[in-house]
XYZ file of C-alpha atoms in Angstrom:
455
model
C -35.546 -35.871 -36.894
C -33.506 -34.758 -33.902
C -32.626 -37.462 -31.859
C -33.686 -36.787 -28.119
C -30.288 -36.329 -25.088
C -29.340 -39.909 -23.711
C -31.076 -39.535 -19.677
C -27.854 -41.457 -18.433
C -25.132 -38.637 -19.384
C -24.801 -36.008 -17.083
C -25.387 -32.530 -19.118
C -22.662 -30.859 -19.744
C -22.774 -27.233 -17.595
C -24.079 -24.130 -19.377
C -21.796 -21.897 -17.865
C -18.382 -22.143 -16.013
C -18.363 -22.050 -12.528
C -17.206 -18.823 -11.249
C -15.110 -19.093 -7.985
C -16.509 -16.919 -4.904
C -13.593 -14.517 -5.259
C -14.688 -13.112 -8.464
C -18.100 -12.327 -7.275
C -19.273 -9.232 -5.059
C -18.860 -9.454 -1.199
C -22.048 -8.958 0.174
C -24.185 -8.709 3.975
C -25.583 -12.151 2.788
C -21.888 -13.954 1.354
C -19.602 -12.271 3.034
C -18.885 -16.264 4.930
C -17.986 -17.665 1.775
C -15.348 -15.245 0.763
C -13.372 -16.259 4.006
C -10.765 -19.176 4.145
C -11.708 -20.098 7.052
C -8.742 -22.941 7.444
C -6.238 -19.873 7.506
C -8.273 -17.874 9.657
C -7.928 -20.561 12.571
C -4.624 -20.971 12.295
C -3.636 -17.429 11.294
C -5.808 -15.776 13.701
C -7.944 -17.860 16.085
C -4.998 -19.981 17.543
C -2.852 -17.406 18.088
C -5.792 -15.455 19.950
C -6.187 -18.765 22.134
C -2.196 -18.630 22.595
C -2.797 -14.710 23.734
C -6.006 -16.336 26.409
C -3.706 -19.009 28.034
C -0.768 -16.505 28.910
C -2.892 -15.195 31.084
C -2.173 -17.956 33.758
C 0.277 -19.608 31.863
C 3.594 -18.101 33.808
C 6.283 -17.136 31.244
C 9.973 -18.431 32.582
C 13.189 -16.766 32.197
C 14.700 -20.372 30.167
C 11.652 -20.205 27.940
C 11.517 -16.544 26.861
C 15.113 -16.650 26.087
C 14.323 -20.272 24.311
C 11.554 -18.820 22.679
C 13.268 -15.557 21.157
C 16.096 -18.547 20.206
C 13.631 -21.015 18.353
C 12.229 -17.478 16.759
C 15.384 -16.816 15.006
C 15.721 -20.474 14.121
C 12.509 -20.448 12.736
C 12.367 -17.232 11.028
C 16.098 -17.845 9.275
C 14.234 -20.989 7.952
C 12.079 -18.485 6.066
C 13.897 -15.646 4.833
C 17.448 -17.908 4.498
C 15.691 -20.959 3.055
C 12.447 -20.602 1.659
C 13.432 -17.450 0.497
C 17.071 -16.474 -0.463
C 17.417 -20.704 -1.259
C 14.656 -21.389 -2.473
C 12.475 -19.066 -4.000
C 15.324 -16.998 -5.705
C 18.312 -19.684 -5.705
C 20.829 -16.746 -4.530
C 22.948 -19.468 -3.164
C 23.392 -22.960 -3.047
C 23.247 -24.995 0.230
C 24.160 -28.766 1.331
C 22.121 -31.383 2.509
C 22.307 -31.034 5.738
C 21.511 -27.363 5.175
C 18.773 -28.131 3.048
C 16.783 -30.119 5.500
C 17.597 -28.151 8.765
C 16.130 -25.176 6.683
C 13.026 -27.289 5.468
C 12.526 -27.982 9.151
C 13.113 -24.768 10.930
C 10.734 -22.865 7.770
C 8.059 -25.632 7.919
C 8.047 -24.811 12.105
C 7.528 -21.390 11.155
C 3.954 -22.529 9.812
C 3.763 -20.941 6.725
C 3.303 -23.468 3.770
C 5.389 -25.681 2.536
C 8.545 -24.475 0.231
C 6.340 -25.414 -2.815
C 3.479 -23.611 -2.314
C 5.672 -20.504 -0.604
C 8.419 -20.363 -3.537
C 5.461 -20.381 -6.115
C 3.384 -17.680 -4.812
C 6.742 -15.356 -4.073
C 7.861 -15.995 -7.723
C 4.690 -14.923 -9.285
C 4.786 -11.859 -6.631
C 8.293 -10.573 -8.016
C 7.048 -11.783 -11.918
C 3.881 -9.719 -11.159
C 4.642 -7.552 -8.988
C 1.494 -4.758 -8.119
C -0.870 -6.459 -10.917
C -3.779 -8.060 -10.276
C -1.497 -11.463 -10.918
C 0.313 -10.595 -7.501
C -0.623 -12.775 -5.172
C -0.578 -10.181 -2.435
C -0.134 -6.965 -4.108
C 0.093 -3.751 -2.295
C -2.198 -2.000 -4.683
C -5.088 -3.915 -3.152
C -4.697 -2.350 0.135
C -1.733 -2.107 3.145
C -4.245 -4.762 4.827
C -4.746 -6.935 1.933
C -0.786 -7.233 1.217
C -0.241 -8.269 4.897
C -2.916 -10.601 5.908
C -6.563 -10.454 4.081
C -4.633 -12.491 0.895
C -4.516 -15.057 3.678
C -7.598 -15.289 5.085
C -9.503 -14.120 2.100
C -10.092 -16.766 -0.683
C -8.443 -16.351 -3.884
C -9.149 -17.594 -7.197
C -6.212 -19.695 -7.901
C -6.456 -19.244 -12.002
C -6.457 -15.525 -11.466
C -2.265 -15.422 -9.564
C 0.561 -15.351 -12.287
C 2.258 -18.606 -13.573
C 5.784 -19.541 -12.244
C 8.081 -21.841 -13.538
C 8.871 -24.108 -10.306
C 10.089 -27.032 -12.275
C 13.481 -26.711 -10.071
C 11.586 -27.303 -6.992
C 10.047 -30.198 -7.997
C 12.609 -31.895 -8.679
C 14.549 -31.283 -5.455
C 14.107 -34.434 -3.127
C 13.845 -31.994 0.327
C 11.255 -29.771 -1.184
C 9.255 -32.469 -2.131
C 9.247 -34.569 1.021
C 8.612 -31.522 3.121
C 5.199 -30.672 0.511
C 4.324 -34.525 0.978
C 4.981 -34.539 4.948
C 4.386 -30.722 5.991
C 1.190 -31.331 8.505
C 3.605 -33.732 10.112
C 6.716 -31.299 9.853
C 4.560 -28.246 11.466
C 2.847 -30.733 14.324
C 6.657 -31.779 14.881
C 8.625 -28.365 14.400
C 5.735 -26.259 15.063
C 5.087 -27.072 18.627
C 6.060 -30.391 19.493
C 10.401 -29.459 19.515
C 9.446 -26.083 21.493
C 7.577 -27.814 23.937
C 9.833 -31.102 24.634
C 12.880 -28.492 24.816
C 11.300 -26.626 27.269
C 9.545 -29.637 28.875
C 12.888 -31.803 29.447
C 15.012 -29.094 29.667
C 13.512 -27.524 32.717
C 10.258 -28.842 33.204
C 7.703 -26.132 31.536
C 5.888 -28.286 28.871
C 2.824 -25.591 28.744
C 4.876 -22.540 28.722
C 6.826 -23.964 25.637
C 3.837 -24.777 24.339
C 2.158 -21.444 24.502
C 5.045 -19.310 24.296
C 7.760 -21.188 22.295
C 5.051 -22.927 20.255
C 2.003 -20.826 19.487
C 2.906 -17.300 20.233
C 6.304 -17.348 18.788
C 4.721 -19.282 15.363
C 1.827 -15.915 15.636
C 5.186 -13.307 15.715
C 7.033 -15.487 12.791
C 4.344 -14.982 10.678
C 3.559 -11.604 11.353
C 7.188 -10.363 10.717
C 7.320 -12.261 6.967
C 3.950 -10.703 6.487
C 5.568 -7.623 6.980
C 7.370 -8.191 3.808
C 4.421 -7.976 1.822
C 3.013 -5.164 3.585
C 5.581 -2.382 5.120
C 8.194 -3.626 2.756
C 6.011 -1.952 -0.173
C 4.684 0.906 1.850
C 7.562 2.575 4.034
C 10.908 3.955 2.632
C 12.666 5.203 0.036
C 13.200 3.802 -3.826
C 17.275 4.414 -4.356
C 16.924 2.041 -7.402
C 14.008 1.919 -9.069
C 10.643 4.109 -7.881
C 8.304 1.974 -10.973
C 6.713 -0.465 -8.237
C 5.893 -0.595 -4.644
C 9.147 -1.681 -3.151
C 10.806 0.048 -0.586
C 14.348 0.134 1.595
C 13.773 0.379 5.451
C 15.822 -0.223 8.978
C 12.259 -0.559 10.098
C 11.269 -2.933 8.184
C 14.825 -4.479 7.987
C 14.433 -4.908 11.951
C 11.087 -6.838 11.860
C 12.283 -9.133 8.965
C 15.502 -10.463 9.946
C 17.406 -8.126 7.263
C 14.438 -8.760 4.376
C 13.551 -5.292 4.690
C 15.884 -3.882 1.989
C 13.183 -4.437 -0.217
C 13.795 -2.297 -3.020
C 17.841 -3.799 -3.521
C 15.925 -6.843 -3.594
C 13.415 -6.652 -6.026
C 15.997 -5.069 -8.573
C 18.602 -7.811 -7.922
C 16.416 -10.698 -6.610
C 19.056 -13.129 -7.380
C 21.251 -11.393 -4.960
C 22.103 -13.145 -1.151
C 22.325 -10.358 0.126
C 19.428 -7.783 0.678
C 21.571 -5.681 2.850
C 24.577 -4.328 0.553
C 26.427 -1.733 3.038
C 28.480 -3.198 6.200
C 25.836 -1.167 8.481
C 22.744 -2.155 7.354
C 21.295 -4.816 9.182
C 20.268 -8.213 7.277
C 21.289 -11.348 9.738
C 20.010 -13.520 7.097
C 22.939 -12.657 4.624
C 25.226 -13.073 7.863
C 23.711 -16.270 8.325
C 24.219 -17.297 4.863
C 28.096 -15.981 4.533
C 28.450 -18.001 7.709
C 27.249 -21.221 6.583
C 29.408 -20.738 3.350
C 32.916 -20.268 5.828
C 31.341 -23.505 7.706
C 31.339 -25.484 4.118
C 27.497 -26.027 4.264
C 26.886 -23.223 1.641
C 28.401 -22.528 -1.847
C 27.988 -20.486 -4.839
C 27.056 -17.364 -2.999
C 24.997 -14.848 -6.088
C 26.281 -11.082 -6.089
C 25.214 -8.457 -8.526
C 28.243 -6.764 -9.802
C 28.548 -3.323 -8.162
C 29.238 -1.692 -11.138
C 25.560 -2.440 -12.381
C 24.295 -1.779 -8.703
C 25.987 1.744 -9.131
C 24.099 2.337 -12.389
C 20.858 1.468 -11.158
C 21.708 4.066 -8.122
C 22.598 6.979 -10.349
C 20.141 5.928 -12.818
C 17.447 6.352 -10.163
C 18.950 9.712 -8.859
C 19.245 11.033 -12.357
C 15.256 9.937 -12.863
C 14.547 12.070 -9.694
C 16.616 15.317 -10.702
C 14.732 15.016 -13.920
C 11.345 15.604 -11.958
C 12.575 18.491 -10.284
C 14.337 19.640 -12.995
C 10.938 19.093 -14.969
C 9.431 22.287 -12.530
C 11.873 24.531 -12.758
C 12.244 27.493 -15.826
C 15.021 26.954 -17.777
C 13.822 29.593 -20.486
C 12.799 30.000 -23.694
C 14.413 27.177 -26.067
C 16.851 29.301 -28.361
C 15.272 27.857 -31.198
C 11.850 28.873 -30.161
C 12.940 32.969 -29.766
C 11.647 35.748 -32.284
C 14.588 36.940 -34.318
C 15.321 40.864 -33.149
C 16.657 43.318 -36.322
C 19.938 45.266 -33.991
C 18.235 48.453 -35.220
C 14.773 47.311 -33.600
C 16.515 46.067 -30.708
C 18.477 49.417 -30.098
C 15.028 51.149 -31.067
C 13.165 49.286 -28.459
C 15.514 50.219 -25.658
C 15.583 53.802 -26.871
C 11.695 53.733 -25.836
C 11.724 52.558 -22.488
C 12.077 49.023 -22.451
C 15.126 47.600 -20.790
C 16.684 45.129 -23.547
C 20.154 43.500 -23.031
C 22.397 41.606 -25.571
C 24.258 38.737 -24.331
C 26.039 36.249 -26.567
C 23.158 37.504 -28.926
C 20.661 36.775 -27.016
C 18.110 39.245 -25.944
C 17.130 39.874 -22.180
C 14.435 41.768 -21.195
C 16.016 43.040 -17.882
C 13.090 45.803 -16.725
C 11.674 44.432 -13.807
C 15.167 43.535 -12.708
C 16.767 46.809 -12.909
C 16.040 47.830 -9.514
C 17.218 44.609 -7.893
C 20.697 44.291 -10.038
C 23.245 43.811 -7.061
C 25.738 45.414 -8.988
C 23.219 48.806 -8.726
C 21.094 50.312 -11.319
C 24.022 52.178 -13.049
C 26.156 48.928 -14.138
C 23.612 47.449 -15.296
C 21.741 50.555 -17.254
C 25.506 51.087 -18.956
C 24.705 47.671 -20.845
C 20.604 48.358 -22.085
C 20.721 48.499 -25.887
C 24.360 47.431 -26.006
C 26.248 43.736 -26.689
C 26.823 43.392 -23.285
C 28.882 40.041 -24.045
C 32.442 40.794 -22.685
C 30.592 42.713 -19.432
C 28.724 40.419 -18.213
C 31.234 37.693 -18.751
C 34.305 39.736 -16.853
C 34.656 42.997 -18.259
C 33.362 44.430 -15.664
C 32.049 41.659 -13.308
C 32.554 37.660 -14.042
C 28.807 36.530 -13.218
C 28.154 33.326 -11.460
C 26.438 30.277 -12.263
C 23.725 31.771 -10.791
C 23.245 35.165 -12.507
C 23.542 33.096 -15.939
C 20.506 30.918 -15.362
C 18.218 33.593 -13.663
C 19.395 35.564 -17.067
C 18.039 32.313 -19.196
C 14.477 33.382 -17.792
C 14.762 36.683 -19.329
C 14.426 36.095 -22.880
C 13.039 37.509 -25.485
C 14.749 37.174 -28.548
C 17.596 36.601 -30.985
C 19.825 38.971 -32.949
C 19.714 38.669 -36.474
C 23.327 38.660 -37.724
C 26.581 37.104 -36.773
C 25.282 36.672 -33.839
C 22.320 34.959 -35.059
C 24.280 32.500 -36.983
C 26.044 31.351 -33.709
C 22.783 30.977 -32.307
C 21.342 28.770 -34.490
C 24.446 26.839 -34.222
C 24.138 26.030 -30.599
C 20.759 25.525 -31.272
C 21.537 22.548 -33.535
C 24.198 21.818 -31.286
C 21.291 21.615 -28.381
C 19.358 18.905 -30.416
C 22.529 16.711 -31.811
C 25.369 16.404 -28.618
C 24.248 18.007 -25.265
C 22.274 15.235 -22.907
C 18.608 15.711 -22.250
C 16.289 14.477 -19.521
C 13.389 12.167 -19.485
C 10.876 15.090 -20.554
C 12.985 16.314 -23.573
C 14.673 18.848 -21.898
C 18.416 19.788 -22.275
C 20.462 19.148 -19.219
C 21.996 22.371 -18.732
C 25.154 21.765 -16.272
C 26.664 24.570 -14.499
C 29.103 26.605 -16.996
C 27.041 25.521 -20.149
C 24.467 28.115 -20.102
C 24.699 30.250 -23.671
C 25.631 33.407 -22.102
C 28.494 31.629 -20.469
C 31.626 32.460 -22.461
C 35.190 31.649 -21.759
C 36.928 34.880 -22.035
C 35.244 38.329 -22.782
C 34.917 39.296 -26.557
C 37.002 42.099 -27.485
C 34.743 43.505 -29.916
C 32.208 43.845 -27.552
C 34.068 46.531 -24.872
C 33.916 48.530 -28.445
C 29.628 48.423 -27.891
């Protein structure tokens, strides 16, 4: 006999809950799917901020203190919870561990923690559904509906953040951040502007709330524009993207491509033009002796990414252009078919034994109709390649889309050995193609043949 279930134990659940983000956004749901907490301070206060400036007069001292506390603020993001923290490009002291804790926690934008975590599994993951805010879910998505959109927590990529817990700043600011943002956030704008020169509201409103509003939207921007405007000089796999646009919102973070191929770098700006006032910032604190251990890729690898990268994109076009007929892939012509064949009309040239069928180009030769009709049915080797005119680069390769056959013979044989020359030394590209470089086309030879003139 089965014994009956015990009334006192809770049964145990059929199913796992599923979390709202993993079901369908509906007319009747839609509420649920919102994160409501981030939406109020993300959105609503900032809105309110927007309402009191309205008859909140903005002072001279406090826009100036406000684009100030801005920089402050923002440098606590990209120079500390970022470069510092969430990538460990350089090392910092204590003092310049906690005045970055404070300044980024003022910024109101997490705590290092919960920031460092989410931006490790973003560069681990980057455009997967493990991304945290990946670009592939919309320009929108990647710069503010992660935010105020819940997310399934199980569903972003794992980090390893073991470092982070065990530094002593990180986790005091995690423990303490509601107090750190009250503090930094608004109360330090306000009292600045408040004792320094008597406008408490306007440091509230424009100091405090607005200025938190632009913070966030310009590290948003990393998310976003960062992976949607620019070009890829390193690697074109992912989203990432190099901007002065973007470089200009972000306080130098907008170099994004550099970045996500050497994350471990300080710098995100690597020429003296660029802009990036967070690596200036950085390199400053290291001549003050509150930084150390500054991380540099070695140019020499930064270089090969480069070419890499530019090689990858001649590839594509070289991909769409007609190169010819592989040798190896060409009919082998008998001399006395070839001869035959031009006999009757058809306008065959030997080159290097190679056949060209020149016909259609007869009447557009530069050199006129009677140089090149002098060569039909002939080795033309030693004229085309000086005897009577020393082609250029260019007449060889529109030549290489002529075609049309080999000659069996001795010429033949030298054929086939460039052929297998083709497949054993010269370089091909990523589609299998030989890299022909200017000078190295098979009709190309270094002095004329004498036993051609003879033909």
């Amino acid at each position: 006999m089965s014994s009956k279930p015990d009334a006192s134990r809770p049964r145990a659940a059929d199913t796992k809950k599923v979390h709202i983000a993993d079901t369908q956004m509906t007319r009747q749901n839609w509420y649920k799917h919102v994160n409501w907490l981030n939406v109020t301070f993300i959105i609503g206060i900032p809105l309110a901020g927007c309402a009191q400036a309205f008859w909140v007069p903005l002072q001279l001292k406090t826009a100036i203190w406000a684009v100030i506390y801005y920089f402050f603020t923002g440098l606590g993001i990209t120079a500390g919870y970022h470069r510092l923290w969430a990538h460990c490009s350089y090392s910092a002291t204590l003092p310049l561990r906690i005045w970055l804790a404070l300044v980024g926690g003022g910024a109101v934008e997490g705590s290092i923690r919960w920031w460092a975590r989410d931006h490790r599994a973003h560069h681990r993951y980057t455009d997967t559904d493990k991304d945290p805010y990946s670009v592939r879910k919309g320009l929108l998505y990647s710069h503010l509906g992660w935010m105020v959109m819940k997310q399934n927590p199980k569903r972003i990529g794992r980090t390893d953040i073991t470092d982070l817990n065990e530094d002593p700043v990180v986790v005091w600011q995690h423990r303490n951040y509601i107090k750190v943002v009250l503090t930094m956030g608004l109360a330090v704008p306000m009292l600045v502007s408040g004792l320094g020169w008597g406008d408490w509201y306007g440091g509230f409103v424009y100091a405090g709330i607005l200025r938190i509003f632009f913070v966030q939207q310009a590290t948003f921007c990393v998310n976003s524009l960062a992976h949607w405007l620019g070009d890829q000089p390193f690697d074109d796999r992912n989203s990432p993207r190099d901007h002065i646009i973007t470089a200009l919102v972000t306080l130098g973070e907008g170099y994004h491509n550099f970045h996500h191929e050497f994350p471990s770098d300080y710098r995100n700006a690597i020429e003296w033009h660029q802009y990036d006032p967070t690596k200036w910032t950085i390199w400053t604190c290291k001549q003050l002796g509150l930084a150390y251990d500054l991380k540099q890729f070695r140019s020499n690898e930064i270089e090969k990414g480069r070419v890499q990268q530019l090689q990858k994109k001649i590839d594509q076009k070289r991909a769409k252009l007609d190169w010819g007929t592989p040798l190896d892939q060409l009919p082998v012509m008998e001399w006395d078919d070839y001869v035959e064949q031009t006999k009757n009309g058809r306008g065959l040239i030997s080159i290097a034994g190679v056949v060209h069928d020149v016909t259609d180009f007869i009447k557009d030769h530069p050199g006129g109709k009677a140089m090149i009709k002098s060569g039909l049915g002939k080795d033309a080797t030693a004229m085309f390649n000086g005897g009577v005119y020393y082609h250029s680069n260019g007449a060889h390769n529109l030549l290489s889309t002529m075609r049309v056959g080999v000659i069996r013979g001795g010429g033949e044989v030298e054929i086939w050995k460039r052929a297998q020359k083709e497949n054993s030394e010269y370089v091909r590209d990523e589609t299998g193609q030989r890299i022909i470089r200017a000078g190295q086309q098979v009709t190309k030879m270094p002095e004329p043949i004498p036993t051609a003139d003879a033909a």
